[in-house]
Short mmCIF file of C-alpha atoms and ligand atoms in Angstrom, two decimals:
data_model
loop_
_atom_site.label_atom_id
_atom_site.label_comp_id
_atom_site.label_asym_id
_atom_site.label_seq_id
_atom_site.Cartn_x
_atom_site.Cartn_y
_atom_site.Cartn_z
CA UNK A 1 70.75 -5.48 -46.62
CA UNK A 2 70.85 -1.87 -45.56
CA UNK A 3 67.31 -1.47 -46.87
CA UNK A 4 66.08 -4.53 -44.92
CA UNK A 5 67.55 -3.15 -41.69
CA UNK A 6 65.78 0.17 -42.24
CA UNK A 7 62.47 -1.57 -42.80
CA UNK A 8 62.99 -3.64 -39.65
CA UNK A 9 63.85 -0.58 -37.64
CA UNK A 10 60.84 1.22 -39.04
CA UNK A 11 58.60 -1.74 -38.13
CA UNK A 12 59.97 -1.81 -34.56
CA UNK A 13 59.43 1.92 -34.26
CA UNK A 14 55.85 1.60 -35.52
CA UNK A 15 55.11 -1.20 -33.02
CA UNK A 16 56.56 0.87 -30.20
CA UNK A 17 54.55 3.91 -31.23
CA UNK A 18 51.29 2.01 -31.47
CA UNK A 19 51.93 0.43 -28.04
CA UNK A 20 52.37 3.94 -26.71
CA UNK A 21 49.10 4.98 -28.28
CA UNK A 22 47.27 2.05 -26.80
CA UNK A 23 48.60 2.98 -23.41
CA UNK A 24 47.41 6.55 -23.89
CA UNK A 25 43.99 5.38 -24.92
CA UNK A 26 43.80 3.18 -21.83
CA UNK A 27 44.89 6.07 -19.70
CA UNK A 28 42.15 8.32 -21.08
CA UNK A 29 39.61 5.54 -20.51
CA UNK A 30 40.63 5.19 -16.90
CA UNK A 31 40.42 8.91 -16.42
CA UNK A 32 36.98 9.04 -18.03
CA UNK A 33 35.68 6.47 -15.62
CA UNK A 34 37.01 8.59 -12.77
CA UNK A 35 35.27 11.77 -13.88
CA UNK A 36 33.11 12.80 -10.95
CA UNK A 37 29.35 12.87 -11.22
CA UNK A 38 28.10 16.42 -10.78
CA UNK A 39 24.90 17.40 -8.99
CA UNK A 40 23.87 21.04 -8.72
CA UNK A 41 21.21 21.61 -6.06
CA UNK A 42 19.79 24.96 -7.12
CA UNK A 43 17.40 26.47 -4.59
CA UNK A 44 15.07 29.31 -5.56
CA UNK A 45 15.16 32.61 -3.63
CA UNK A 46 17.18 31.19 -0.71
CA UNK A 47 19.03 33.95 1.13
CA UNK A 48 22.59 34.00 2.44
CA UNK A 49 21.57 33.36 6.05
CA UNK A 50 18.50 31.19 5.42
CA UNK A 51 20.30 27.97 6.37
CA UNK A 52 21.83 26.94 9.70
CA UNK A 53 25.50 26.89 8.67
CA UNK A 54 25.17 30.52 7.49
CA UNK A 55 23.44 31.69 10.66
CA UNK A 56 19.72 30.96 10.23
CA UNK A 57 17.50 31.57 13.24
CA UNK A 58 14.02 30.03 13.34
CA UNK A 59 14.71 27.10 11.01
CA UNK A 60 16.95 24.06 11.29
CA UNK A 61 18.73 22.58 8.27
CA UNK A 62 20.70 19.55 9.53
CA UNK A 63 21.37 18.00 6.11
CA UNK A 64 22.68 21.21 4.55
CA UNK A 65 24.73 21.91 7.66
CA UNK A 66 26.24 18.43 7.41
CA UNK A 67 27.25 19.14 3.81
CA UNK A 68 28.96 22.34 4.98
CA UNK A 69 30.64 20.69 7.96
CA UNK A 70 32.12 17.98 5.75
CA UNK A 71 32.60 20.13 2.69
CA UNK A 72 33.55 23.60 1.55
CA UNK A 73 31.47 26.62 2.55
CA UNK A 74 31.91 29.78 0.46
CA UNK A 75 31.39 33.14 2.11
CA UNK A 76 31.57 35.31 -1.04
CA UNK A 77 29.91 33.24 -3.77
CA UNK A 78 27.31 34.79 -6.07
CA UNK A 79 24.52 34.07 -8.45
CA UNK A 80 25.22 36.17 -11.53
CA UNK A 81 21.99 38.17 -11.10
CA UNK A 82 19.35 39.01 -8.50
CA UNK A 83 16.46 37.23 -10.28
CA UNK A 84 15.87 33.75 -11.55
CA UNK A 85 15.93 33.67 -15.35
CA UNK A 86 19.12 35.76 -15.68
CA UNK A 87 20.96 33.69 -13.04
CA UNK A 88 19.96 30.40 -14.62
CA UNK A 89 20.92 31.65 -18.06
CA UNK A 90 24.40 32.59 -16.80
CA UNK A 91 24.94 29.37 -14.92
CA UNK A 92 24.09 27.22 -17.93
CA UNK A 93 25.54 29.50 -20.60
CA UNK A 94 28.75 30.86 -19.05
CA UNK A 95 27.94 34.46 -20.00
CA UNK A 96 26.49 37.36 -18.07
CA UNK A 97 22.73 37.51 -18.57
CA UNK A 98 22.61 41.09 -19.90
CA UNK A 99 24.37 39.86 -23.07
CA UNK A 100 21.09 38.08 -23.89
CA UNK A 101 18.79 40.70 -22.30
CA UNK A 102 17.64 37.95 -19.96
CA UNK A 103 14.80 38.99 -17.66
CA UNK A 104 12.13 37.15 -15.63
CA UNK A 105 10.08 35.22 -18.22
CA UNK A 106 6.37 34.52 -18.51
CA UNK A 107 5.28 30.90 -18.59
CA UNK A 108 4.76 30.87 -22.37
CA UNK A 109 7.96 32.70 -23.33
CA UNK A 110 10.15 31.20 -26.07
CA UNK A 111 13.35 29.29 -25.29
CA UNK A 112 15.99 31.84 -24.27
CA UNK A 113 19.10 29.80 -25.06
CA UNK A 114 20.10 29.36 -28.71
CA UNK A 115 20.20 25.70 -29.65
CA UNK A 116 23.60 26.23 -31.27
CA UNK A 117 25.13 27.89 -28.19
CA UNK A 118 27.57 26.29 -25.79
CA UNK A 119 25.97 25.23 -22.50
CA UNK A 120 27.12 23.49 -19.36
CA UNK A 121 25.21 20.28 -20.13
CA UNK A 122 26.54 20.26 -23.71
CA UNK A 123 30.10 20.54 -22.41
CA UNK A 124 29.40 17.60 -20.14
CA UNK A 125 27.77 15.57 -22.92
CA UNK A 126 30.98 16.04 -24.93
CA UNK A 127 32.91 14.68 -21.97
CA UNK A 128 30.77 11.54 -21.94
CA UNK A 129 28.27 12.53 -19.25
CA UNK A 130 24.55 11.80 -19.28
CA UNK A 131 22.77 15.01 -18.36
CA UNK A 132 19.44 15.68 -16.68
CA UNK A 133 17.39 18.56 -15.32
CA UNK A 134 14.64 18.06 -12.76
CA UNK A 135 12.48 20.89 -11.38
CA UNK A 136 12.00 24.53 -12.25
CA UNK A 137 13.08 25.56 -15.75
CA UNK A 138 12.05 29.21 -16.34
CA UNK A 139 14.27 29.61 -19.40
CA UNK A 140 11.48 29.51 -21.94
CA UNK A 141 10.09 26.77 -24.17
CA UNK A 142 9.14 26.58 -27.82
CA UNK A 143 9.31 29.40 -30.35
CA UNK A 144 6.74 31.81 -28.91
CA UNK A 145 3.73 29.97 -30.23
CA UNK A 146 3.39 26.85 -28.09
CA UNK A 147 0.85 24.11 -28.60
CA UNK A 148 0.93 22.56 -25.13
CA UNK A 149 -0.91 19.48 -26.40
CA UNK A 150 1.94 18.38 -28.63
CA UNK A 151 5.55 17.56 -27.90
CA UNK A 152 7.47 20.82 -27.51
CA UNK A 153 10.71 20.44 -29.38
CA UNK A 154 12.52 23.55 -28.17
CA UNK A 155 13.53 23.24 -24.54
CA UNK A 156 16.15 21.72 -22.26
CA UNK A 157 16.53 18.61 -24.42
CA UNK A 158 17.66 20.84 -27.31
CA UNK A 159 20.29 22.73 -25.30
CA UNK A 160 22.16 19.81 -23.80
CA UNK A 161 19.95 17.86 -21.42
CA UNK A 162 19.41 14.18 -22.25
CA UNK A 163 16.54 14.07 -19.75
CA UNK A 164 14.17 16.71 -18.43
CA UNK A 165 11.34 16.65 -15.93
CA UNK A 166 10.02 20.15 -15.50
CA UNK A 167 7.91 22.69 -13.88
CA UNK A 168 7.88 24.81 -17.07
CA UNK A 169 8.31 28.34 -15.60
CA UNK A 170 7.65 29.09 -11.92
CA UNK A 171 5.21 27.88 -9.30
CA UNK A 172 3.30 31.16 -9.48
CA UNK A 173 2.88 31.08 -13.27
CA UNK A 174 0.68 28.94 -15.51
CA UNK A 175 0.72 26.33 -16.89
CA UNK A 176 0.67 24.41 -13.62
CA UNK A 177 1.58 21.08 -15.18
CA UNK A 178 4.62 18.79 -15.24
CA UNK A 179 6.52 18.13 -18.45
CA UNK A 180 8.83 15.23 -19.24
CA UNK A 181 11.16 15.47 -22.23
CA UNK A 182 8.98 18.10 -23.89
CA UNK A 183 5.57 16.52 -23.27
CA UNK A 184 2.96 17.67 -20.74
CA UNK A 185 2.17 14.70 -18.50
CA UNK A 186 -1.31 13.27 -17.79
CA UNK A 187 -3.02 15.40 -20.42
CA UNK A 188 -6.34 14.15 -21.80
CA UNK A 189 -7.11 14.60 -25.52
CA UNK A 190 -10.70 15.55 -24.58
CA UNK A 191 -9.53 18.49 -22.47
CA UNK A 192 -6.75 20.32 -24.33
CA UNK A 193 -4.53 22.75 -22.46
CA UNK A 194 -4.32 26.42 -23.43
CA UNK A 195 -2.34 29.24 -21.86
CA UNK A 196 -2.56 33.01 -22.20
CA UNK A 197 -0.96 35.90 -20.39
CA UNK A 198 -3.22 38.49 -22.08
CA UNK A 199 -6.79 37.33 -21.71
CA UNK A 200 -8.83 34.80 -19.84
CA UNK A 201 -8.94 31.33 -21.39
CA UNK A 202 -10.91 28.37 -20.06
CA UNK A 203 -13.40 28.37 -17.24
CA UNK A 204 -11.30 28.08 -14.11
CA UNK A 205 -12.08 30.61 -11.40
CA UNK A 206 -9.68 33.48 -10.88
CA UNK A 207 -8.57 35.19 -7.70
CA UNK A 208 -10.32 38.38 -8.79
CA UNK A 209 -13.70 36.69 -9.36
CA UNK A 210 -13.56 34.17 -6.53
CA UNK A 211 -11.18 35.39 -3.82
CA UNK A 212 -12.85 33.04 -1.32
CA UNK A 213 -11.42 30.03 -3.19
CA UNK A 214 -7.83 31.03 -2.43
CA UNK A 215 -5.66 29.47 0.29
CA UNK A 216 -3.47 32.60 0.26
CA UNK A 217 -4.34 36.22 -0.43
CA UNK A 218 -2.43 37.39 -3.52
CA UNK A 219 -1.60 40.70 -5.21
CA UNK A 220 -3.40 41.66 -8.48
CA UNK A 221 -0.62 40.21 -10.63
CA UNK A 222 -0.93 36.79 -8.92
CA UNK A 223 -4.71 36.92 -8.86
CA UNK A 224 -5.49 35.13 -12.11
CA UNK A 225 -6.17 31.39 -12.62
CA UNK A 226 -6.76 29.46 -9.41
CA UNK A 227 -5.28 25.98 -9.41
CA UNK A 228 -5.07 23.86 -6.26
CA UNK A 229 -6.44 26.78 -4.26
CA UNK A 230 -3.64 29.14 -5.29
CA UNK A 231 -4.17 32.00 -7.72
CA UNK A 232 -1.37 32.39 -10.29
CA UNK A 233 0.03 34.78 -12.88
CA UNK A 234 -1.58 34.11 -16.28
CA UNK A 235 -4.61 32.22 -17.55
CA UNK A 236 -4.91 28.52 -18.18
CA UNK A 237 -7.74 26.63 -19.86
CA UNK A 238 -8.30 22.86 -19.97
CA UNK A 239 -5.67 20.36 -18.92
CA UNK A 240 -7.56 19.49 -15.72
CA UNK A 241 -6.07 15.99 -15.48
CA UNK A 242 -2.56 17.41 -15.81
CA UNK A 243 -2.72 19.88 -12.91
CA UNK A 244 0.09 19.56 -10.40
CA UNK A 245 -0.34 19.53 -6.65
CA UNK A 246 2.13 22.05 -5.22
CA UNK A 247 2.44 20.19 -1.93
CA UNK A 248 3.79 17.13 -3.75
CA UNK A 249 6.73 18.90 -5.46
CA UNK A 250 9.46 17.64 -3.12
CA UNK A 251 8.36 14.02 -3.54
CA UNK A 252 7.65 14.18 -7.27
CA UNK A 253 10.95 15.86 -8.15
CA UNK A 254 13.02 13.77 -5.78
CA UNK A 255 11.53 10.57 -7.18
CA UNK A 256 12.49 11.66 -10.71
CA UNK A 257 15.97 12.69 -9.55
CA UNK A 258 16.43 9.32 -7.84
CA UNK A 259 15.32 7.53 -10.99
CA UNK A 260 17.78 9.55 -13.07
CA UNK A 261 20.62 8.75 -10.67
CA UNK A 262 19.65 5.06 -10.47
CA UNK A 263 19.61 4.75 -14.25
CA UNK A 264 22.83 6.62 -14.89
CA UNK A 265 25.14 6.03 -11.94
CA UNK A 266 27.35 3.49 -13.74
CA UNK A 267 28.65 6.23 -16.06
CA UNK A 268 29.38 9.89 -15.32
CA UNK A 269 26.20 11.95 -14.96
CA UNK A 270 25.22 15.56 -14.41
CA UNK A 271 22.01 16.33 -12.56
CA UNK A 272 20.69 19.89 -12.35
CA UNK A 273 18.16 19.66 -9.50
CA UNK A 274 16.32 22.94 -9.68
CA UNK A 275 14.02 23.49 -6.69
CA UNK A 276 10.69 25.30 -6.75
CA UNK A 277 11.26 26.05 -3.06
CA UNK A 278 11.45 28.53 -1.48
CA UNK A 279 9.76 30.63 -4.19
CA UNK A 280 6.13 31.74 -3.86
CA UNK A 281 3.54 30.34 -3.56
CA UNK A 282 5.01 28.58 -0.54
CA UNK A 283 2.83 25.59 0.09
CA UNK A 284 4.87 22.94 1.83
CA UNK A 285 3.67 19.37 2.22
CA UNK A 286 1.92 18.40 5.47
CA UNK A 287 5.07 16.54 6.54
CA UNK A 288 6.87 19.89 6.82
CA UNK A 289 4.08 22.21 7.95
CA UNK A 290 4.90 23.89 11.23
CA UNK A 291 8.43 22.41 11.27
CA UNK A 292 10.03 25.86 11.49
CA UNK A 293 9.16 28.91 13.53
CA UNK A 294 8.69 31.05 10.42
CA UNK A 295 5.51 29.80 8.76
CA UNK A 296 5.41 28.51 5.15
CA UNK A 297 8.66 30.26 4.14
CA UNK A 298 10.59 28.54 6.95
CA UNK A 299 8.78 25.24 6.40
CA UNK A 300 9.78 25.41 2.71
CA UNK A 301 13.41 25.66 3.87
CA UNK A 302 12.90 22.53 6.01
CA UNK A 303 11.49 20.87 2.88
CA UNK A 304 14.61 21.85 0.90
CA UNK A 305 16.77 20.36 3.64
CA UNK A 306 14.79 17.12 3.46
CA UNK A 307 15.40 16.88 -0.30
CA UNK A 308 19.13 17.56 0.12
CA UNK A 309 19.23 14.67 2.61
CA UNK A 310 17.40 12.36 0.19
CA UNK A 311 19.77 13.13 -2.69
CA UNK A 312 22.85 12.54 -0.54
CA UNK A 313 21.32 9.33 0.82
CA UNK A 314 20.82 8.11 -2.75
CA UNK A 315 24.43 8.61 -3.82
CA UNK A 316 25.58 6.99 -0.58
CA UNK A 317 23.32 3.96 -1.06
CA UNK A 318 24.65 3.48 -4.60
CA UNK A 319 28.24 3.70 -3.33
CA UNK A 320 29.06 6.67 -5.58
CA UNK A 321 29.31 9.42 -2.92
CA UNK A 322 33.12 9.60 -3.16
CA UNK A 323 32.84 10.11 -6.89
CA UNK A 324 30.11 12.75 -6.86
CA UNK A 325 30.56 16.51 -6.47
CA UNK A 326 27.47 18.20 -5.10
CA UNK A 327 27.17 21.98 -5.32
CA UNK A 328 24.40 23.50 -3.22
CA UNK A 329 23.45 27.11 -3.97
CA UNK A 330 20.62 29.57 -4.79
CA UNK A 331 19.54 31.55 -7.87
CA UNK A 332 19.18 34.91 -6.06
CA UNK A 333 18.80 36.43 -2.63
CA UNK A 334 15.82 36.27 -0.28
CA UNK A 335 12.38 37.88 -0.46
CA UNK A 336 9.57 37.78 2.09
CA UNK A 337 6.45 39.19 0.45
CA UNK A 338 6.64 38.31 -3.24
CA UNK A 339 2.98 38.47 -4.25
CA UNK A 340 1.23 36.27 -1.66
CA UNK A 341 0.46 36.95 1.98
CA UNK A 342 1.83 33.82 3.60
CA UNK A 343 2.98 35.16 6.97
CA UNK A 344 6.62 35.33 5.85
CA UNK A 345 6.79 38.92 7.08
CA UNK A 346 4.87 38.43 10.31
CA UNK A 347 6.73 35.35 11.52
CA UNK A 348 10.30 36.33 10.60
CA UNK A 349 11.31 37.10 14.21
CA UNK A 350 15.06 37.59 14.59
CA UNK A 351 15.84 35.65 11.44
CA UNK A 352 17.80 37.76 8.92
CA UNK A 353 17.40 36.12 5.48
CA UNK A 354 20.31 38.05 3.91
CA UNK A 355 22.43 37.98 7.05
CA UNK A 356 24.53 41.11 7.47
CA UNK A 357 24.05 42.19 3.85
CA UNK A 358 21.66 44.81 2.51
CA UNK A 359 18.99 44.12 -0.08
CA UNK A 360 17.71 40.75 -1.24
CA UNK A 361 16.11 39.36 -4.39
CA UNK A 362 15.89 42.16 -7.04
CA UNK A 363 18.57 44.25 -5.29
CA UNK A 364 22.01 45.26 -6.53
CA UNK A 365 23.26 45.22 -2.93
CA UNK A 366 25.10 42.11 -1.83
CA UNK A 367 21.92 40.49 -0.48
CA UNK A 368 20.72 40.20 -4.09
CA UNK A 369 23.38 37.81 -5.31
CA UNK A 370 25.59 36.68 -2.42
CA UNK A 371 24.05 33.28 -1.76
CA UNK A 372 24.78 30.23 0.39
CA UNK A 373 27.14 28.03 -1.59
CA UNK A 374 28.55 24.69 -0.49
CA UNK A 375 30.68 22.21 -2.43
CA UNK A 376 30.63 18.66 -1.16
CA UNK A 377 32.76 15.75 -2.38
CA UNK A 378 33.74 13.28 0.33
CA UNK A 379 37.49 12.52 0.52
CA UNK A 380 38.38 15.02 -2.23
CA UNK A 381 36.98 18.27 -0.82
CA UNK A 382 38.28 18.65 2.71
CA UNK A 383 36.15 20.41 5.32
CA UNK A 384 36.93 24.14 5.16
CA UNK A 385 35.70 27.65 4.40
CA UNK A 386 36.66 29.80 1.45
CA UNK A 387 36.50 33.59 1.16
CA UNK A 388 37.31 33.46 -2.56
CA UNK A 389 35.17 35.66 -4.81
CA UNK A 390 33.08 33.12 -6.74
CA UNK A 391 30.34 33.37 -9.34
CA UNK A 392 28.03 30.77 -10.82
CA UNK A 393 28.82 32.04 -14.32
CA UNK A 394 32.22 30.35 -13.86
CA UNK A 395 30.91 26.80 -13.64
CA UNK A 396 30.95 26.48 -17.45
CA UNK A 397 34.67 27.26 -17.82
CA UNK A 398 35.56 25.42 -14.60
CA UNK A 399 33.85 22.22 -15.70
CA UNK A 400 35.22 22.60 -19.23
CA UNK A 401 38.71 22.64 -17.72
CA UNK A 402 37.96 19.79 -15.31
CA UNK A 403 36.94 17.63 -18.28
CA UNK A 404 40.09 18.63 -20.25
CA UNK A 405 38.27 20.51 -22.97
CA UNK A 406 38.90 23.78 -24.73
CA UNK A 407 36.55 26.61 -23.86
CA UNK A 408 34.39 27.42 -26.93
CA UNK A 409 34.65 30.98 -28.25
CA UNK A 410 31.03 31.86 -27.58
CA UNK A 411 31.71 31.65 -23.84
CA UNK A 412 32.90 35.14 -22.92
CA UNK A 413 32.53 35.72 -19.19
CA UNK A 414 33.13 32.35 -17.58
CA UNK A 415 36.49 31.74 -15.87
CA UNK A 416 38.09 28.47 -14.82
CA UNK A 417 38.13 28.23 -11.03
CA UNK A 418 37.67 24.47 -10.75
CA UNK A 419 40.47 24.14 -8.19
CA UNK A 420 38.78 26.74 -6.02
CA UNK A 421 35.37 25.09 -6.33
CA UNK A 422 36.93 21.91 -4.93
CA UNK A 423 39.07 23.62 -2.31
CA UNK A 424 42.48 23.02 -3.92
CA UNK A 425 43.06 26.74 -4.34
CA UNK A 426 42.06 29.77 -2.30
CA UNK A 427 42.05 32.11 -5.29
CA UNK A 428 38.77 33.04 -6.92
CA UNK A 429 37.93 35.91 -9.22
CA UNK A 430 39.82 39.21 -9.07
CA UNK A 431 36.63 41.05 -9.96
CA UNK A 432 33.18 40.59 -11.41
CA UNK A 433 30.05 42.26 -12.67
CA UNK A 434 26.86 42.06 -10.61
CA UNK A 435 23.48 42.46 -12.22
CA UNK A 436 20.05 43.45 -10.86
CA UNK A 437 18.09 46.42 -12.22
CA UNK A 438 21.43 48.18 -12.61
CA UNK A 439 25.04 46.99 -12.79
CA UNK A 440 27.74 46.83 -10.17
CA UNK A 441 31.44 46.05 -10.30
CA UNK A 442 33.17 44.18 -7.50
CA UNK A 443 36.76 43.57 -6.60
CA UNK A 444 38.15 42.33 -3.28
CA UNK A 445 37.71 45.64 -1.56
CA UNK A 446 35.38 47.98 -3.39
CA UNK A 447 31.96 47.74 -4.90
CA UNK A 448 30.84 50.33 -7.40
CA UNK A 449 27.15 50.64 -8.34
CA UNK A 450 26.23 52.37 -11.57
CA UNK A 451 23.75 55.24 -11.18
CA UNK A 452 20.39 54.79 -12.83
CA UNK A 453 17.62 57.26 -13.56
CA UNK A 454 14.31 57.24 -15.34
CA UNK A 455 12.55 54.20 -13.98
CA UNK A 456 10.72 53.89 -10.72
CA UNK A 457 12.02 50.96 -8.71
CA UNK A 458 10.11 51.88 -5.58
CA UNK A 459 7.88 48.82 -6.16
CA UNK A 460 10.70 46.68 -4.86
CA UNK A 461 11.07 48.74 -1.73
CA UNK A 462 7.35 49.29 -1.19
CA UNK A 463 6.03 45.81 -1.93
CA UNK A 464 8.92 43.72 -0.80
CA UNK A 465 10.54 45.92 1.83
CA UNK A 466 13.85 45.45 0.00
CA UNK A 467 16.28 48.19 -0.84
CA UNK A 468 16.91 47.72 -4.57
CA UNK A 469 20.02 49.86 -4.35
CA UNK A 470 19.00 52.04 -7.29
CA UNK A 471 20.18 55.62 -7.12
CA UNK A 472 20.66 58.46 -9.57
CA UNK A 473 24.04 59.00 -7.89
CA UNK A 474 27.03 56.68 -8.23
CA UNK A 475 27.65 54.49 -5.18
CA UNK A 476 30.96 53.15 -3.93
CA UNK A 477 31.39 50.97 -0.87
CA UNK A 478 34.39 49.54 0.92
CA UNK A 479 33.14 46.00 1.52
CA UNK A 480 36.11 45.23 3.76
CA UNK A 481 34.72 47.52 6.44
CA UNK A 482 31.17 48.10 5.23
CA UNK A 483 29.55 44.77 4.32
CA UNK A 484 26.07 46.29 4.64
CA UNK A 485 26.83 48.95 1.98
CA UNK A 486 25.71 51.82 4.17
CA UNK A 487 28.49 54.36 3.72
CA UNK A 488 28.65 55.71 0.15
CA UNK A 489 32.24 56.80 -0.59
CA UNK A 490 31.59 57.95 -4.16
CA UNK A 491 31.99 61.66 -3.50
CA UNK A 492 35.14 61.00 -1.45
CA UNK A 493 36.85 58.99 -4.24
CA UNK A 494 35.67 60.45 -7.58
CA UNK A 495 38.72 59.02 -9.39
CA UNK A 496 37.82 55.49 -8.27
CA UNK A 497 34.24 56.01 -9.46
CA UNK A 498 35.60 57.06 -12.85
CA UNK A 499 37.95 54.10 -13.02
CA UNK A 500 35.32 51.53 -12.06
CA UNK A 501 32.73 53.04 -14.41
CA UNK A 502 35.25 52.71 -17.25
CA UNK A 503 35.98 49.06 -16.35
CA UNK A 504 32.25 48.33 -16.19
CA UNK A 505 31.76 49.92 -19.63
CA UNK A 506 34.54 47.73 -20.99
CA UNK A 507 32.89 44.58 -19.65
CA UNK A 508 29.51 45.64 -20.99
CA UNK A 509 31.00 46.42 -24.40
CA UNK A 510 33.05 43.23 -24.15
CA UNK A 511 36.41 44.90 -24.75
C1 NG6 B 601 8.02 38.87 -10.45
C2 NG6 B 601 6.82 38.44 -9.64
C3 NG6 B 601 7.30 37.63 -8.46
C4 NG6 B 601 8.16 36.48 -8.92
C5 NG6 B 601 9.27 36.99 -9.80
C6 NG6 B 601 10.09 35.90 -10.39
C7 NG6 B 601 5.04 40.12 -9.78
C8 NG6 B 601 4.45 41.36 -9.22
N1 NG6 B 601 6.11 39.64 -9.18
O1 NG6 B 601 7.61 39.55 -11.59
O2 NG6 B 601 6.23 37.17 -7.68
O3 NG6 B 601 7.38 35.56 -9.63
O4 NG6 B 601 8.75 37.74 -10.86
O5 NG6 B 601 10.86 35.30 -9.44
O6 NG6 B 601 4.54 39.55 -10.73
S1 NG6 B 601 12.13 34.50 -9.92
O7 NG6 B 601 12.77 34.00 -8.72
O8 NG6 B 601 11.63 33.46 -10.76
O9 NG6 B 601 12.97 35.48 -10.61
CA1 CA B 602 14.61 33.01 -7.86
#
């Protein structure tokens, strides 16, 4: 009798427990379906004040401004480095780029991210998202010995992206072809594609031999293979039928992005839309030519704004806008002359690409990494501004937390600031490392720049007119009163210099 009662009680308990479990499972399911779609709109070389809501003069950006007006505008948000490959590595990997010695890559460089490493898209795949990258890659492909005529099986699809449609490296580097899921598109077997960065391959004209065939005058580095009237870095043979048309980028990429969203909008998706604009060569489509007062560089910004509008329109049309977070930002600060003479310098007028900050692309000063950053999520992110110290390297940990996952141990530098990204908290980082051709350490007041000797960085200043911020002396600035980093306080506060140098060393040595 006693035994029977116990069994009965046990059975009731079991039923109750399993009911509870079912409820929990249902709860998780509901939450999964509510996970927001994530779109990162990653512009190339767009400076802090290159868009209207950050003070642009000479170009209008109504769609980006609308995002800012109805979303969250960050005033102190940073790319992790002042050039492309390192910034992209950090954003996707959650670690500072120096840990991987990441530097600007050639178009035939091997894949920089280990296929076993944690990445942002992998984290999202684990949370049930479908992931896609459309646009500029510039993180390497293959193993260092690419056969462009076969499927390349080391690339975005091996580090977490379910779908990829790429411009393999940059617009100014060969090969000038599109790739989809590892395969070069529109290639003919009769005309195989070859690429070399050492010697001439194929019979295309080069800028050195046939300067008259160029639409834009280019420096010696960019004076190699001419494709579509623009001379590029590197040599490319064959692959005639696969050549891209630079002017079509906004339409080609946006069409692919739309397709990806159309196909995946019923379940959570992550889209990394990585612009070619406003990188050189700037060759905007006829629809945007002359639409700014600043020549091709300004027109490329108008083109970016058009694409932003098209992406937002798409999520609105599908009725998923309220369930989609869109983060708009840039991979590094601005540059005018970056290898091609396209009137960017002559037509700049009163427009200040980096706003009140010094430096730009390549520079350790704030202009190198402080970039326009807007988070947009109708009804969840309320219109506001945030002065929080933010860094793109933190998206990995932030999104890991948002999707209720544990941060893998190979992610060292990324911090969870999800609530700040979506405006629910005002607190960002306490401090961070900045990376260009030297290191800097930032907190809320001071910025310390590590001295550097030995190399000549005058090329940045001479060619690009940018102050790279490199000095053989330590530099210390009080950003609260000196945003332009003009007044070096290092000799006034030697103990602070010592303290910050020690902290920097600890970060670098990962202690
Ligand atoms: C530099 C190129 C520059 C640009 C940059 C990469 C020269 C002289 N300069 O090496 O034109 O391509 O690399 O830009 O070759 S980034 O935005 O992709 O980092
Ligand atoms: Ca860039």
